[in-house]
Amino acid sequence: MIKKVILFLLFSVLAFTSQYKLDLSDDHIKLVIPANSNLFVSDSLQENVYSLVLKGNISVNEDIWGYNISKITSQYDGKNTKLDFYFEKKGLKPEIEYKNGKMEIDFIFSSVPNKEKSVYLRMFLGILIILVLILVLYWFLKLMLKRNISSDIPGIGRLLGKVDIMPGKTLAFYELLNTIYLIGITTDNITLLDKIEDEIVCDRIKEGFSRKKDFSSYLKFFGKEIDSTEIDMTQEIIKEKVEKLKRK
């Protein structure tokens, strides 16, 4: 009778150690072990190795190719079995469940690629933001360093207005004390083209600029009732200054 019991237990242990199931896929790897009770003792995760200690003698030795887990080994110390799961990359802990007299050790990898994608996306967005900031800074510095009259001198001078003749060439009307200076500005230099000291003319120019009209209204600085002779003279003066600026 005792021999029969011993043989029964021996065959039960052998059957227990040999009956496990391994499901493999890209999303998860599941190890299913027969278990009529809770076998869990402890577990730990170190870099790319996950260790799981279970009660009893459980023999699992698998070499896996082409999946997130490359190898599974087991070591029995006479009481408990230590299962080591070796990962290709950083390891993770499984979900452990007991169903229908079986212990399911399920490693789910579907969340890992999403995390990697999110990391790459954050890196891409960070680089893009840095490039945009560099371009904005470059544009700002270029604008600040451009040789252009665009601000007032506190207390004594102010910019009345500008006229862009062509790309890189501009006429600026600058008031300093009681004189208006007509200044030609290019990408290479700044040239004084003329200065207007007549008080009446200066007042009319300032009045014209104060109305914030376009370039066509500059010819009307000298009043609404300008005859054709005055218009022709004004056009000739502006044309002469523009041609002088273009030759710079």
mmCIF file with all atom_site columns, C-alpha atoms in Angstrom, residues 11-155:
data_model
loop_
_atom_site.group_PDB
_atom_site.id
_atom_site.type_symbol
_atom_site.label_atom_id
_atom_site.label_alt_id
_atom_site.label_comp_id
_atom_site.label_asym_id
_atom_site.label_entity_id
_atom_site.label_seq_id
_atom_site.pdbx_PDB_ins_code
_atom_site.Cartn_x
_atom_site.Cartn_y
_atom_site.Cartn_z
_atom_site.occupancy
_atom_site.B_iso_or_equiv
_atom_site.pdbx_formal_charge
_atom_site.auth_seq_id
_atom_site.auth_comp_id
_atom_site.auth_asym_id
_atom_site.auth_atom_id
_atom_site.pdbx_PDB_model_num
ATOM 1   C CA . PHE A 1 11  ? 4.100  9.917   -11.147 1.00 0.00 ? 11  PHE A CA 1
ATOM 2   C CA . SER A 1 12  ? 2.092  12.963  -10.069 1.00 0.00 ? 12  SER A CA 1
ATOM 3   C CA . VAL A 1 13  ? 5.281  14.998  -9.610  1.00 0.00 ? 13  VAL A CA 1
ATOM 4   C CA . LEU A 1 14  ? 6.659  13.831  -12.958 1.00 0.00 ? 14  LEU A CA 1
ATOM 5   C CA . ALA A 1 15  ? 3.407  14.661  -14.668 1.00 0.00 ? 15  ALA A CA 1
ATOM 6   C CA . PHE A 1 16  ? 3.339  18.085  -12.941 1.00 0.00 ? 16  PHE A CA 1
ATOM 7   C CA . THR A 1 17  ? 6.866  18.946  -14.013 1.00 0.00 ? 17  THR A CA 1
ATOM 8   C CA . SER A 1 18  ? 6.282  18.022  -17.626 1.00 0.00 ? 18  SER A CA 1
ATOM 9   C CA . GLN A 1 19  ? 2.896  19.630  -18.229 1.00 0.00 ? 19  GLN A CA 1
ATOM 10  C CA . TYR A 1 20  ? 3.254  23.301  -19.117 1.00 0.00 ? 20  TYR A CA 1
ATOM 11  C CA . LYS A 1 21  ? 2.204  25.299  -22.138 1.00 0.00 ? 21  LYS A CA 1
ATOM 12  C CA . LEU A 1 22  ? 3.981  28.193  -23.793 1.00 0.00 ? 22  LEU A CA 1
ATOM 13  C CA . ASP A 1 23  ? 2.048  30.580  -26.051 1.00 0.00 ? 23  ASP A CA 1
ATOM 14  C CA . LEU A 1 24  ? 4.148  32.876  -28.231 1.00 0.00 ? 24  LEU A CA 1
ATOM 15  C CA . SER A 1 25  ? 3.128  36.003  -30.165 1.00 0.00 ? 25  SER A CA 1
ATOM 16  C CA . ASP A 1 26  ? 4.457  39.484  -30.876 1.00 0.00 ? 26  ASP A CA 1
ATOM 17  C CA . ASP A 1 27  ? 2.055  41.030  -28.348 1.00 0.00 ? 27  ASP A CA 1
ATOM 18  C CA . HIS A 1 28  ? 2.528  38.642  -25.451 1.00 0.00 ? 28  HIS A CA 1
ATOM 19  C CA . ILE A 1 29  ? 4.241  35.489  -24.203 1.00 0.00 ? 29  ILE A CA 1
ATOM 20  C CA . LYS A 1 30  ? 2.228  33.308  -21.854 1.00 0.00 ? 30  LYS A CA 1
ATOM 21  C CA . LEU A 1 31  ? 3.451  30.413  -19.737 1.00 0.00 ? 31  LEU A CA 1
ATOM 22  C CA . VAL A 1 32  ? 0.660  28.170  -18.392 1.00 0.00 ? 32  VAL A CA 1
ATOM 23  C CA . ILE A 1 33  ? 1.452  25.807  -15.487 1.00 0.00 ? 33  ILE A CA 1
ATOM 24  C CA . PRO A 1 34  ? -0.933 23.341  -13.760 1.00 0.00 ? 34  PRO A CA 1
ATOM 25  C CA . ALA A 1 35  ? -1.711 24.654  -10.276 1.00 0.00 ? 35  ALA A CA 1
ATOM 26  C CA . ASN A 1 36  ? -4.417 23.556  -7.861  1.00 0.00 ? 36  ASN A CA 1
ATOM 27  C CA . SER A 1 37  ? -3.336 26.230  -5.366  1.00 0.00 ? 37  SER A CA 1
ATOM 28  C CA . ASN A 1 38  ? -1.316 29.430  -5.144  1.00 0.00 ? 38  ASN A CA 1
ATOM 29  C CA . LEU A 1 39  ? 2.285  28.595  -6.105  1.00 0.00 ? 39  LEU A CA 1
ATOM 30  C CA . PHE A 1 40  ? 3.648  32.139  -5.908  1.00 0.00 ? 40  PHE A CA 1
ATOM 31  C CA . VAL A 1 41  ? 6.498  32.774  -3.441  1.00 0.00 ? 41  VAL A CA 1
ATOM 32  C CA . SER A 1 42  ? 8.306  35.903  -4.686  1.00 0.00 ? 42  SER A CA 1
ATOM 33  C CA . ASP A 1 43  ? 9.520  37.690  -7.787  1.00 0.00 ? 43  ASP A CA 1
ATOM 34  C CA . SER A 1 44  ? 12.101 40.303  -8.830  1.00 0.00 ? 44  SER A CA 1
ATOM 35  C CA . LEU A 1 45  ? 13.074 42.305  -11.903 1.00 0.00 ? 45  LEU A CA 1
ATOM 36  C CA . GLN A 1 46  ? 16.633 43.300  -12.750 1.00 0.00 ? 46  GLN A CA 1
ATOM 37  C CA . GLU A 1 47  ? 17.364 44.993  -16.074 1.00 0.00 ? 47  GLU A CA 1
ATOM 38  C CA . ASN A 1 48  ? 16.544 42.326  -18.676 1.00 0.00 ? 48  ASN A CA 1
ATOM 39  C CA . VAL A 1 49  ? 15.910 39.355  -16.332 1.00 0.00 ? 49  VAL A CA 1
ATOM 40  C CA . TYR A 1 50  ? 12.680 38.631  -14.496 1.00 0.00 ? 50  TYR A CA 1
ATOM 41  C CA . SER A 1 51  ? 12.871 35.991  -11.742 1.00 0.00 ? 51  SER A CA 1
ATOM 42  C CA . LEU A 1 52  ? 9.817  34.174  -10.365 1.00 0.00 ? 52  LEU A CA 1
ATOM 43  C CA . VAL A 1 53  ? 9.963  31.772  -7.391  1.00 0.00 ? 53  VAL A CA 1
ATOM 44  C CA . LEU A 1 54  ? 7.181  29.164  -7.222  1.00 0.00 ? 54  LEU A CA 1
ATOM 45  C CA . LYS A 1 55  ? 6.393  26.302  -4.866  1.00 0.00 ? 55  LYS A CA 1
ATOM 46  C CA . GLY A 1 56  ? 7.265  22.792  -6.001  1.00 0.00 ? 56  GLY A CA 1
ATOM 47  C CA . ASN A 1 57  ? 9.399  21.365  -8.744  1.00 0.00 ? 57  ASN A CA 1
ATOM 48  C CA . ILE A 1 58  ? 8.618  22.992  -12.080 1.00 0.00 ? 58  ILE A CA 1
ATOM 49  C CA . SER A 1 59  ? 10.941 22.214  -14.955 1.00 0.00 ? 59  SER A CA 1
ATOM 50  C CA . VAL A 1 60  ? 10.841 24.803  -17.762 1.00 0.00 ? 60  VAL A CA 1
ATOM 51  C CA . ASN A 1 61  ? 13.793 25.233  -20.100 1.00 0.00 ? 61  ASN A CA 1
ATOM 52  C CA . GLU A 1 62  ? 13.130 26.975  -23.391 1.00 0.00 ? 62  GLU A CA 1
ATOM 53  C CA . ASP A 1 63  ? 15.282 28.761  -25.955 1.00 0.00 ? 63  ASP A CA 1
ATOM 54  C CA . ILE A 1 64  ? 13.106 31.184  -27.897 1.00 0.00 ? 64  ILE A CA 1
ATOM 55  C CA . TRP A 1 65  ? 14.077 32.848  -31.164 1.00 0.00 ? 65  TRP A CA 1
ATOM 56  C CA . GLY A 1 66  ? 12.627 36.007  -32.649 1.00 0.00 ? 66  GLY A CA 1
ATOM 57  C CA . TYR A 1 67  ? 10.551 37.143  -29.652 1.00 0.00 ? 67  TYR A CA 1
ATOM 58  C CA . ASN A 1 68  ? 10.884 39.628  -26.790 1.00 0.00 ? 68  ASN A CA 1
ATOM 59  C CA . ILE A 1 69  ? 11.930 36.809  -24.432 1.00 0.00 ? 69  ILE A CA 1
ATOM 60  C CA . SER A 1 70  ? 14.962 34.866  -25.614 1.00 0.00 ? 70  SER A CA 1
ATOM 61  C CA . LYS A 1 71  ? 15.202 32.159  -22.939 1.00 0.00 ? 71  LYS A CA 1
ATOM 62  C CA . ILE A 1 72  ? 13.424 30.610  -19.925 1.00 0.00 ? 72  ILE A CA 1
ATOM 63  C CA . THR A 1 73  ? 15.335 28.551  -17.337 1.00 0.00 ? 73  THR A CA 1
ATOM 64  C CA . SER A 1 74  ? 14.379 26.834  -14.065 1.00 0.00 ? 74  SER A CA 1
ATOM 65  C CA . GLN A 1 75  ? 16.327 25.868  -10.939 1.00 0.00 ? 75  GLN A CA 1
ATOM 66  C CA . TYR A 1 76  ? 14.866 23.596  -8.211  1.00 0.00 ? 76  TYR A CA 1
ATOM 67  C CA . ASP A 1 77  ? 16.360 23.796  -4.695  1.00 0.00 ? 77  ASP A CA 1
ATOM 68  C CA . GLY A 1 78  ? 14.441 20.870  -3.222  1.00 0.00 ? 78  GLY A CA 1
ATOM 69  C CA . LYS A 1 79  ? 11.497 23.003  -2.146  1.00 0.00 ? 79  LYS A CA 1
ATOM 70  C CA . ASN A 1 80  ? 10.907 25.841  -4.599  1.00 0.00 ? 80  ASN A CA 1
ATOM 71  C CA . THR A 1 81  ? 11.628 26.482  -8.251  1.00 0.00 ? 81  THR A CA 1
ATOM 72  C CA . LYS A 1 82  ? 13.155 29.687  -9.572  1.00 0.00 ? 82  LYS A CA 1
ATOM 73  C CA . LEU A 1 83  ? 12.120 30.607  -13.111 1.00 0.00 ? 83  LEU A CA 1
ATOM 74  C CA . ASP A 1 84  ? 14.297 33.120  -14.959 1.00 0.00 ? 84  ASP A CA 1
ATOM 75  C CA . PHE A 1 85  ? 12.929 34.927  -18.008 1.00 0.00 ? 85  PHE A CA 1
ATOM 76  C CA . TYR A 1 86  ? 15.611 36.578  -20.176 1.00 0.00 ? 86  TYR A CA 1
ATOM 77  C CA . PHE A 1 87  ? 14.454 39.532  -22.289 1.00 0.00 ? 87  PHE A CA 1
ATOM 78  C CA . GLU A 1 88  ? 15.971 40.869  -25.486 1.00 0.00 ? 88  GLU A CA 1
ATOM 79  C CA . LYS A 1 89  ? 15.521 44.409  -24.152 1.00 0.00 ? 89  LYS A CA 1
ATOM 80  C CA . LYS A 1 90  ? 14.440 45.828  -20.820 1.00 0.00 ? 90  LYS A CA 1
ATOM 81  C CA . GLY A 1 91  ? 12.369 43.340  -18.854 1.00 0.00 ? 91  GLY A CA 1
ATOM 82  C CA . LEU A 1 92  ? 8.895  43.742  -17.402 1.00 0.00 ? 92  LEU A CA 1
ATOM 83  C CA . LYS A 1 93  ? 6.714  41.979  -14.842 1.00 0.00 ? 93  LYS A CA 1
ATOM 84  C CA . PRO A 1 94  ? 3.915  39.687  -16.036 1.00 0.00 ? 94  PRO A CA 1
ATOM 85  C CA . GLU A 1 95  ? 0.257  39.477  -15.171 1.00 0.00 ? 95  GLU A CA 1
ATOM 86  C CA . ILE A 1 96  ? -0.361 36.337  -13.050 1.00 0.00 ? 96  ILE A CA 1
ATOM 87  C CA . GLU A 1 97  ? -3.803 34.760  -12.901 1.00 0.00 ? 97  GLU A CA 1
ATOM 88  C CA . TYR A 1 98  ? -5.275 31.440  -11.735 1.00 0.00 ? 98  TYR A CA 1
ATOM 89  C CA . LYS A 1 99  ? -7.915 29.917  -14.015 1.00 0.00 ? 99  LYS A CA 1
ATOM 90  C CA . ASN A 1 100 ? -9.401 26.419  -14.048 1.00 0.00 ? 100 ASN A CA 1
ATOM 91  C CA . GLY A 1 101 ? -6.602 24.833  -12.016 1.00 0.00 ? 101 GLY A CA 1
ATOM 92  C CA . LYS A 1 102 ? -3.875 26.574  -14.019 1.00 0.00 ? 102 LYS A CA 1
ATOM 93  C CA . MET A 1 103 ? -1.457 29.384  -13.321 1.00 0.00 ? 103 MET A CA 1
ATOM 94  C CA . GLU A 1 104 ? -1.085 31.808  -16.228 1.00 0.00 ? 104 GLU A CA 1
ATOM 95  C CA . ILE A 1 105 ? 2.080  33.922  -16.372 1.00 0.00 ? 105 ILE A CA 1
ATOM 96  C CA . ASP A 1 106 ? 1.393  36.454  -19.128 1.00 0.00 ? 106 ASP A CA 1
ATOM 97  C CA . PHE A 1 107 ? 3.961  38.972  -20.394 1.00 0.00 ? 107 PHE A CA 1
ATOM 98  C CA . ILE A 1 108 ? 2.167  41.691  -22.364 1.00 0.00 ? 108 ILE A CA 1
ATOM 99  C CA . PHE A 1 109 ? 4.341  43.670  -24.795 1.00 0.00 ? 109 PHE A CA 1
ATOM 100 C CA . SER A 1 110 ? 1.722  45.692  -26.654 1.00 0.00 ? 110 SER A CA 1
ATOM 101 C CA . SER A 1 111 ? 2.379  48.748  -24.448 1.00 0.00 ? 111 SER A CA 1
ATOM 102 C CA . VAL A 1 112 ? 6.158  48.722  -24.973 1.00 0.00 ? 112 VAL A CA 1
ATOM 103 C CA . PRO A 1 113 ? 6.164  49.775  -28.658 1.00 0.00 ? 113 PRO A CA 1
ATOM 104 C CA . ASN A 1 114 ? 3.673  52.543  -27.887 1.00 0.00 ? 114 ASN A CA 1
ATOM 105 C CA . LYS A 1 115 ? 5.985  53.896  -25.192 1.00 0.00 ? 115 LYS A CA 1
ATOM 106 C CA . GLU A 1 116 ? 8.921  53.761  -27.599 1.00 0.00 ? 116 GLU A CA 1
ATOM 107 C CA . LYS A 1 117 ? 6.879  55.581  -30.244 1.00 0.00 ? 117 LYS A CA 1
ATOM 108 C CA . SER A 1 118 ? 5.851  58.221  -27.729 1.00 0.00 ? 118 SER A CA 1
ATOM 109 C CA . VAL A 1 119 ? 9.508  58.726  -26.776 1.00 0.00 ? 119 VAL A CA 1
ATOM 110 C CA . TYR A 1 120 ? 10.479 59.164  -30.431 1.00 0.00 ? 120 TYR A CA 1
ATOM 111 C CA . LEU A 1 121 ? 7.560  61.530  -30.954 1.00 0.00 ? 121 LEU A CA 1
ATOM 112 C CA . ARG A 1 122 ? 8.609  63.659  -27.977 1.00 0.00 ? 122 ARG A CA 1
ATOM 113 C CA . MET A 1 123 ? 12.174 63.730  -29.271 1.00 0.00 ? 123 MET A CA 1
ATOM 114 C CA . PHE A 1 124 ? 10.981 64.818  -32.723 1.00 0.00 ? 124 PHE A CA 1
ATOM 115 C CA . LEU A 1 125 ? 8.740  67.530  -31.298 1.00 0.00 ? 125 LEU A CA 1
ATOM 116 C CA . GLY A 1 126 ? 11.562 68.740  -29.037 1.00 0.00 ? 126 GLY A CA 1
ATOM 117 C CA . ILE A 1 127 ? 13.970 69.003  -31.983 1.00 0.00 ? 127 ILE A CA 1
ATOM 118 C CA . LEU A 1 128 ? 11.300 70.766  -34.057 1.00 0.00 ? 128 LEU A CA 1
ATOM 119 C CA . ILE A 1 129 ? 10.652 73.307  -31.287 1.00 0.00 ? 129 ILE A CA 1
ATOM 120 C CA . ILE A 1 130 ? 14.395 73.959  -30.939 1.00 0.00 ? 130 ILE A CA 1
ATOM 121 C CA . LEU A 1 131 ? 14.718 74.544  -34.702 1.00 0.00 ? 131 LEU A CA 1
ATOM 122 C CA . VAL A 1 132 ? 11.770 76.947  -34.665 1.00 0.00 ? 132 VAL A CA 1
ATOM 123 C CA . LEU A 1 133 ? 13.296 78.856  -31.740 1.00 0.00 ? 133 LEU A CA 1
ATOM 124 C CA . ILE A 1 134 ? 16.631 79.055  -33.582 1.00 0.00 ? 134 ILE A CA 1
ATOM 125 C CA . LEU A 1 135 ? 14.907 80.432  -36.700 1.00 0.00 ? 135 LEU A CA 1
ATOM 126 C CA . VAL A 1 136 ? 12.957 82.979  -34.656 1.00 0.00 ? 136 VAL A CA 1
ATOM 127 C CA . LEU A 1 137 ? 16.125 84.058  -32.847 1.00 0.00 ? 137 LEU A CA 1
ATOM 128 C CA . TYR A 1 138 ? 17.993 84.314  -36.167 1.00 0.00 ? 138 TYR A CA 1
ATOM 129 C CA . TRP A 1 139 ? 15.203 86.431  -37.665 1.00 0.00 ? 139 TRP A CA 1
ATOM 130 C CA . PHE A 1 140 ? 15.098 88.666  -34.577 1.00 0.00 ? 140 PHE A CA 1
ATOM 131 C CA . LEU A 1 141 ? 18.862 89.214  -34.547 1.00 0.00 ? 141 LEU A CA 1
ATOM 132 C CA . LYS A 1 142 ? 18.864 89.879  -38.274 1.00 0.00 ? 142 LYS A CA 1
ATOM 133 C CA . LEU A 1 143 ? 16.114 92.439  -37.804 1.00 0.00 ? 143 LEU A CA 1
ATOM 134 C CA . MET A 1 144 ? 17.927 94.096  -34.904 1.00 0.00 ? 144 MET A CA 1
ATOM 135 C CA . LEU A 1 145 ? 21.286 94.186  -36.685 1.00 0.00 ? 145 LEU A CA 1
ATOM 136 C CA . LYS A 1 146 ? 19.884 95.415  -39.983 1.00 0.00 ? 146 LYS A CA 1
ATOM 137 C CA . ARG A 1 147 ? 21.133 98.890  -40.769 1.00 0.00 ? 147 ARG A CA 1
ATOM 138 C CA . ASN A 1 148 ? 17.802 100.603 -40.718 1.00 0.00 ? 148 ASN A CA 1
ATOM 139 C CA . ILE A 1 149 ? 16.456 103.723 -39.026 1.00 0.00 ? 149 ILE A CA 1
ATOM 140 C CA . SER A 1 150 ? 13.404 102.570 -37.142 1.00 0.00 ? 150 SER A CA 1
ATOM 141 C CA . SER A 1 151 ? 13.383 104.286 -33.751 1.00 0.00 ? 151 SER A CA 1
ATOM 142 C CA . ASP A 1 152 ? 13.281 107.736 -32.283 1.00 0.00 ? 152 ASP A CA 1
ATOM 143 C CA . ILE A 1 153 ? 16.029 109.636 -30.491 1.00 0.00 ? 153 ILE A CA 1
ATOM 144 C CA . PRO A 1 154 ? 14.431 110.606 -27.140 1.00 0.00 ? 154 PRO A CA 1
ATOM 145 C CA . GLY A 1 155 ? 13.896 114.335 -26.834 1.00 0.00 ? 155 GLY A CA 1
#
